[in-house]
Amino acid sequence: MGEMKELQTDLAQVIRLALAEQSEDIRLFVARLVRKYRNIDPELAEQMDLCLRTKHNKTRSPLRKVMNPPVSDQTLPIDDESRLSLLKVFKDTADRERPLLSNDLEETLNQLIQERLQTERLAALGLLPTRSAIFVGQPGVGKTVTARWLAAKLKVPLYVLDLTAVMSSLLGRSGSNLRAALDFAKRTPCVLLLDEIDAIAKRRSDDSDIGELKRLVTVILQEVDEWPATGLLLAATNHPELIDTALWRRFDLVIEFKSPDMPAVKEAVKRFLGPDYALFGRWVDILAFAFNGETYSDIERDIQRFRRAVALGSTSDADLIEEFVKSRASTLDHPARIDLAALLAKQTRLSQYTIRDITGVSRDTIRKYAASKPAAPKKTAERKPDK
Ligand SMILES: Nc1ncnc2c1ncn2[C@@H]1O[C@H](COP(=O)(O)OP(=O)(O)OP(=O)(O)O)[C@@H](O)[C@H]1O
Ligand SMILES: [Mg+2]
């Protein structure tokens, strides 16, 4: 009787997946059933296995499907009112530069990629790859660039749900817009990113809540639950505290993007300097110190500014950095300014007067700390580099 009940449950699941046209999920599920029924009902298991193999020869495997997106795109869904596309499309090549990631983050993402590249191995053990993940972190730490990189690695497009377009429509239409966008993404091998999900996924208890938002949350709740294993559903937020708890626990993975620590800041400085590294290289430690606590996008923006100014010859690298470090020093507390002063004394030949001017630390203190440090390196701060 127990076996009968289980059979019924399995049959119901197959029907559910079939009606939702989640054919790759059916394959994965049936592969699991083959293993399960091998001992209980070998004949049934064999029949299912046969179906699986026959179908397998006709269609592409989940892996191939993931790796080879269809040549021509289906038409992207649009908002009927504004005629705006509901999804932004990014198609990057697999050699897209890897974002700067902490070791933990890199490990998590590598596993996510490997799961998708080895879906059949997982299926043989009755496992599905991670279907959904939510990226959490303040603005400018790499949530969107990482989604692009992931999609590029998986050789599928990244679709980003444009919430402005979804919600720009008349009241009552955003639910159907959202569904149209999600349905499209479910039919296509892709990574779908629901960016700034907090905008729609506000807690349902929120005072400002209206029926419309509730409906959107309900749609998303269902979709995250039913997302096919052939696609990867990502969401991103700067406001985890605003996310509905029911939605929160539906994601397979919560991935935290932290602001870079000092070694990561240094790496970022090097990367963003690009070909100008040779020119600014001697400032790297000082820049890393000054940028500590900033996000990647802030660091990138300032470094681009330096590079542009030097490229136009409007100022020297030394003057630029001095001015920048001075403005950063004013935001630091006294112990940090002493550290900065010591670093400047150690790494540059700036005079103690200049260092005092930059950091606000007295010359006596600079002398004391500089004396306990090794001698300054040979490169000077006030000399323009040889071109
Ligand atoms: N980890 C990173 N590695 C390399 N570049 C980064 C990284 N994080 C941010 N950047 C740079 O900053 C820019 C903004 O990053 P991104 O759009 O990914 O931030 P975000 O976390 O999605 O922010 P928001 O919450 O505002 O959407 C990127 O275009 C990139 O140039
Ligand atoms: Mg973003």
Tab-separated table of N, CA, C and O and ligand atoms in Angstrom, residues 96-102 105 135-148 193 195-196 236-238 257-258 260 268 271-272 295-301, ligand 1:
chain	number	residue	atom	x	y	z
A	96	ARG	N	34.971	36.426	-20.707
A	96	ARG	CA	34.737	37.649	-19.923
A	96	ARG	C	35.565	37.602	-18.632
A	96	ARG	O	35.652	36.564	-17.979
A	97	GLU	N	36.152	38.769	-18.300
A	97	GLU	CA	37.046	38.800	-17.143
A	97	GLU	C	36.294	38.444	-15.857
A	97	GLU	O	35.177	38.916	-15.634
A	98	ARG	N	36.963	37.620	-15.047
A	98	ARG	CA	36.337	37.219	-13.781
A	98	ARG	C	36.280	38.426	-12.846
A	98	ARG	O	37.263	39.159	-12.735
A	99	PRO	N	35.144	38.632	-12.169
A	99	PRO	CA	35.120	39.744	-11.204
A	99	PRO	C	36.077	39.453	-10.045
A	99	PRO	O	36.491	38.305	-9.857
A	100	LEU	N	36.396	40.475	-9.297
A	100	LEU	CA	37.231	40.270	-8.114
A	100	LEU	C	36.329	39.664	-7.044
A	100	LEU	O	35.298	40.244	-6.698
A	101	LEU	N	36.723	38.496	-6.566
A	101	LEU	CA	35.862	37.779	-5.624
A	101	LEU	C	36.689	37.302	-4.433
A	101	LEU	O	37.861	36.954	-4.605
A	102	SER	N	36.073	37.269	-3.266
A	102	SER	CA	36.775	36.699	-2.117
A	102	SER	C	36.900	35.191	-2.351
A	102	SER	O	36.173	34.630	-3.175
A	105	LEU	N	33.665	33.264	-1.873
A	105	LEU	CA	32.706	33.540	-2.934
A	105	LEU	C	33.093	32.784	-4.203
A	105	LEU	O	32.246	32.189	-4.884
A	135	PHE	N	21.798	37.223	-4.316
A	135	PHE	CA	23.038	37.952	-4.038
A	135	PHE	C	22.706	39.114	-3.102
A	135	PHE	O	21.827	39.928	-3.400
A	136	VAL	N	23.449	39.200	-2.019
A	136	VAL	CA	23.208	40.255	-1.041
A	136	VAL	C	24.473	41.082	-0.875
A	136	VAL	O	25.560	40.513	-0.724
A	137	GLY	N	24.348	42.394	-0.903
A	137	GLY	CA	25.532	43.225	-0.675
A	137	GLY	C	25.243	44.653	-1.063
A	137	GLY	O	24.338	44.927	-1.856
A	138	GLN	N	26.060	45.562	-0.507
A	138	GLN	CA	25.798	46.989	-0.775
A	138	GLN	C	26.073	47.321	-2.245
A	138	GLN	O	26.686	46.522	-2.962
A	139	PRO	N	25.626	48.490	-2.701
A	139	PRO	CA	25.832	48.847	-4.107
A	139	PRO	C	27.321	48.859	-4.476
A	139	PRO	O	28.153	49.258	-3.662
A	140	GLY	N	27.610	48.389	-5.677
A	140	GLY	CA	28.977	48.508	-6.199
A	140	GLY	C	29.956	47.453	-5.748
A	140	GLY	O	31.167	47.647	-5.828
A	141	VAL	N	29.457	46.314	-5.266
A	141	VAL	CA	30.395	45.263	-4.824
A	141	VAL	C	30.460	44.108	-5.817
A	141	VAL	O	31.170	43.134	-5.595
A	142	GLY	N	29.700	44.187	-6.895
A	142	GLY	CA	29.874	43.199	-7.968
A	142	GLY	C	28.734	42.213	-8.160
A	142	GLY	O	28.919	41.187	-8.821
A	143	LYS	N	27.561	42.513	-7.676
A	143	LYS	CA	26.455	41.550	-7.816
A	143	LYS	C	26.084	41.395	-9.303
A	143	LYS	O	25.989	40.281	-9.808
A	144	THR	N	25.913	42.531	-9.971
A	144	THR	CA	25.505	42.443	-11.378
A	144	THR	C	26.640	41.908	-12.258
A	144	THR	O	26.406	41.039	-13.103
A	145	VAL	N	27.854	42.388	-12.034
A	145	VAL	CA	28.950	41.883	-12.894
A	145	VAL	C	29.160	40.390	-12.683
A	145	VAL	O	29.511	39.672	-13.613
A	146	THR	N	28.908	39.915	-11.478
A	146	THR	CA	29.072	38.484	-11.223
A	146	THR	C	27.989	37.673	-11.942
A	146	THR	O	28.265	36.599	-12.476
A	147	ALA	N	26.774	38.223	-11.971
A	147	ALA	CA	25.704	37.534	-12.705
A	147	ALA	C	26.074	37.448	-14.186
A	147	ALA	O	25.891	36.407	-14.830
A	148	ARG	N	26.641	38.517	-14.711
A	148	ARG	CA	27.048	38.509	-16.132
A	148	ARG	C	28.142	37.481	-16.364
A	148	ARG	O	28.124	36.743	-17.345
A	193	LEU	N	18.234	37.378	-13.894
A	193	LEU	CA	18.528	38.142	-12.682
A	193	LEU	C	17.362	39.063	-12.348
A	193	LEU	O	16.973	39.913	-13.155
A	195	ASP	N	16.880	41.935	-10.500
A	195	ASP	CA	17.726	42.922	-9.822
A	195	ASP	C	16.871	43.760	-8.882
A	195	ASP	O	15.705	44.006	-9.157
A	196	GLU	N	17.496	44.187	-7.795
A	196	GLU	CA	16.800	45.007	-6.793
A	196	GLU	C	15.453	44.395	-6.442
A	196	GLU	O	14.417	45.059	-6.489
A	236	ALA	N	19.033	39.900	-6.714
A	236	ALA	CA	20.045	40.710	-6.034
A	236	ALA	C	19.358	41.780	-5.211
A	236	ALA	O	18.302	42.288	-5.594
A	237	THR	N	19.962	42.086	-4.079
A	237	THR	CA	19.392	43.132	-3.215
A	237	THR	C	20.463	43.812	-2.373
A	237	THR	O	21.460	43.198	-1.992
A	238	ASN	N	20.233	45.112	-2.119
A	238	ASN	CA	21.064	45.843	-1.144
A	238	ASN	C	20.340	45.909	0.192
A	238	ASN	O	20.860	46.457	1.145
A	257	PHE	N	27.955	39.312	-0.748
A	257	PHE	CA	29.055	40.057	-1.369
A	257	PHE	C	29.519	41.099	-0.359
A	257	PHE	O	28.779	42.030	-0.051
A	258	LYS	N	30.758	40.925	0.127
A	258	LYS	CA	31.247	41.880	1.128
A	258	LYS	C	32.066	42.971	0.440
A	258	LYS	O	32.547	42.783	-0.675
A	260	PRO	N	35.419	44.957	-0.195
A	260	PRO	CA	36.747	44.344	-0.227
A	260	PRO	C	37.581	44.663	1.011
A	260	PRO	O	37.503	45.783	1.535
A	268	ALA	N	42.273	45.247	-6.470
A	268	ALA	CA	41.357	46.049	-7.289
A	268	ALA	C	42.095	47.248	-7.881
A	268	ALA	O	41.933	47.565	-9.061
A	271	ARG	N	44.084	46.017	-10.733
A	271	ARG	CA	43.277	45.678	-11.902
A	271	ARG	C	42.760	46.928	-12.607
A	271	ARG	O	42.822	47.046	-13.817
A	272	PHE	N	42.241	47.877	-11.820
A	272	PHE	CA	41.624	49.045	-12.437
A	272	PHE	C	42.662	49.983	-13.068
A	272	PHE	O	42.349	50.747	-13.968
A	295	THR	N	33.897	50.666	-1.906
A	295	THR	CA	33.439	49.538	-2.725
A	295	THR	C	34.259	49.492	-4.017
A	295	THR	O	34.932	50.457	-4.373
A	296	TYR	N	34.144	48.360	-4.722
A	296	TYR	CA	34.879	48.225	-5.981
A	296	TYR	C	34.510	49.329	-6.962
A	296	TYR	O	35.358	49.863	-7.657
A	297	SER	N	33.227	49.650	-7.030
A	297	SER	CA	32.849	50.629	-8.056
A	297	SER	C	33.387	52.011	-7.700
A	297	SER	O	33.780	52.771	-8.585
A	298	ASP	N	33.460	52.359	-6.403
A	298	ASP	CA	34.059	53.652	-6.022
A	298	ASP	C	35.539	53.687	-6.389
A	298	ASP	O	36.049	54.688	-6.895
A	299	ILE	N	36.208	52.572	-6.099
A	299	ILE	CA	37.641	52.512	-6.395
A	299	ILE	C	37.854	52.673	-7.901
A	299	ILE	O	38.689	53.457	-8.351
A	300	GLU	N	37.039	51.956	-8.656
A	300	GLU	CA	37.187	52.011	-10.119
A	300	GLU	C	36.953	53.431	-10.631
A	300	GLU	O	37.705	53.943	-11.458
A	301	ARG	N	35.924	54.066	-10.104
A	301	ARG	CA	35.586	55.413	-10.583
A	301	ARG	C	36.740	56.388	-10.338
A	301	ARG	O	37.147	57.127	-11.223
B	1	LIG	N1	33.824	42.405	-7.611
B	1	LIG	C1	34.090	43.236	-8.626
B	1	LIG	N2	35.073	42.951	-9.507
B	1	LIG	C2	35.358	43.798	-10.510
B	1	LIG	N3	34.702	44.950	-10.739
B	1	LIG	C3	33.709	45.281	-9.906
B	1	LIG	C4	33.359	44.442	-8.815
B	1	LIG	N4	32.335	45.013	-8.148
B	1	LIG	C5	32.051	46.144	-8.807
B	1	LIG	N5	32.876	46.326	-9.842
B	1	LIG	C6	32.859	47.483	-10.757
B	1	LIG	O1	31.831	48.365	-10.318
B	1	LIG	C7	30.773	48.442	-11.269
B	1	LIG	C8	29.442	48.270	-10.542
B	1	LIG	O2	29.345	46.934	-10.067
B	1	LIG	P1	27.966	46.149	-10.030
B	1	LIG	O3	27.011	46.787	-10.980
B	1	LIG	O4	28.223	44.709	-10.221
B	1	LIG	O5	27.522	46.438	-8.545
B	1	LIG	P2	26.254	45.888	-7.786
B	1	LIG	O6	26.745	45.144	-6.598
B	1	LIG	O7	25.371	45.162	-8.751
B	1	LIG	O8	25.592	47.243	-7.304
B	1	LIG	P3	24.038	47.666	-7.209
B	1	LIG	O9	23.554	47.096	-5.915
B	1	LIG	O10	24.086	49.162	-7.220
B	1	LIG	O11	23.331	47.114	-8.415
B	1	LIG	C9	31.005	47.318	-12.268
B	1	LIG	O12	30.635	47.710	-13.553
B	1	LIG	C10	32.484	47.072	-12.182
B	1	LIG	O13	33.159	47.904	-13.080
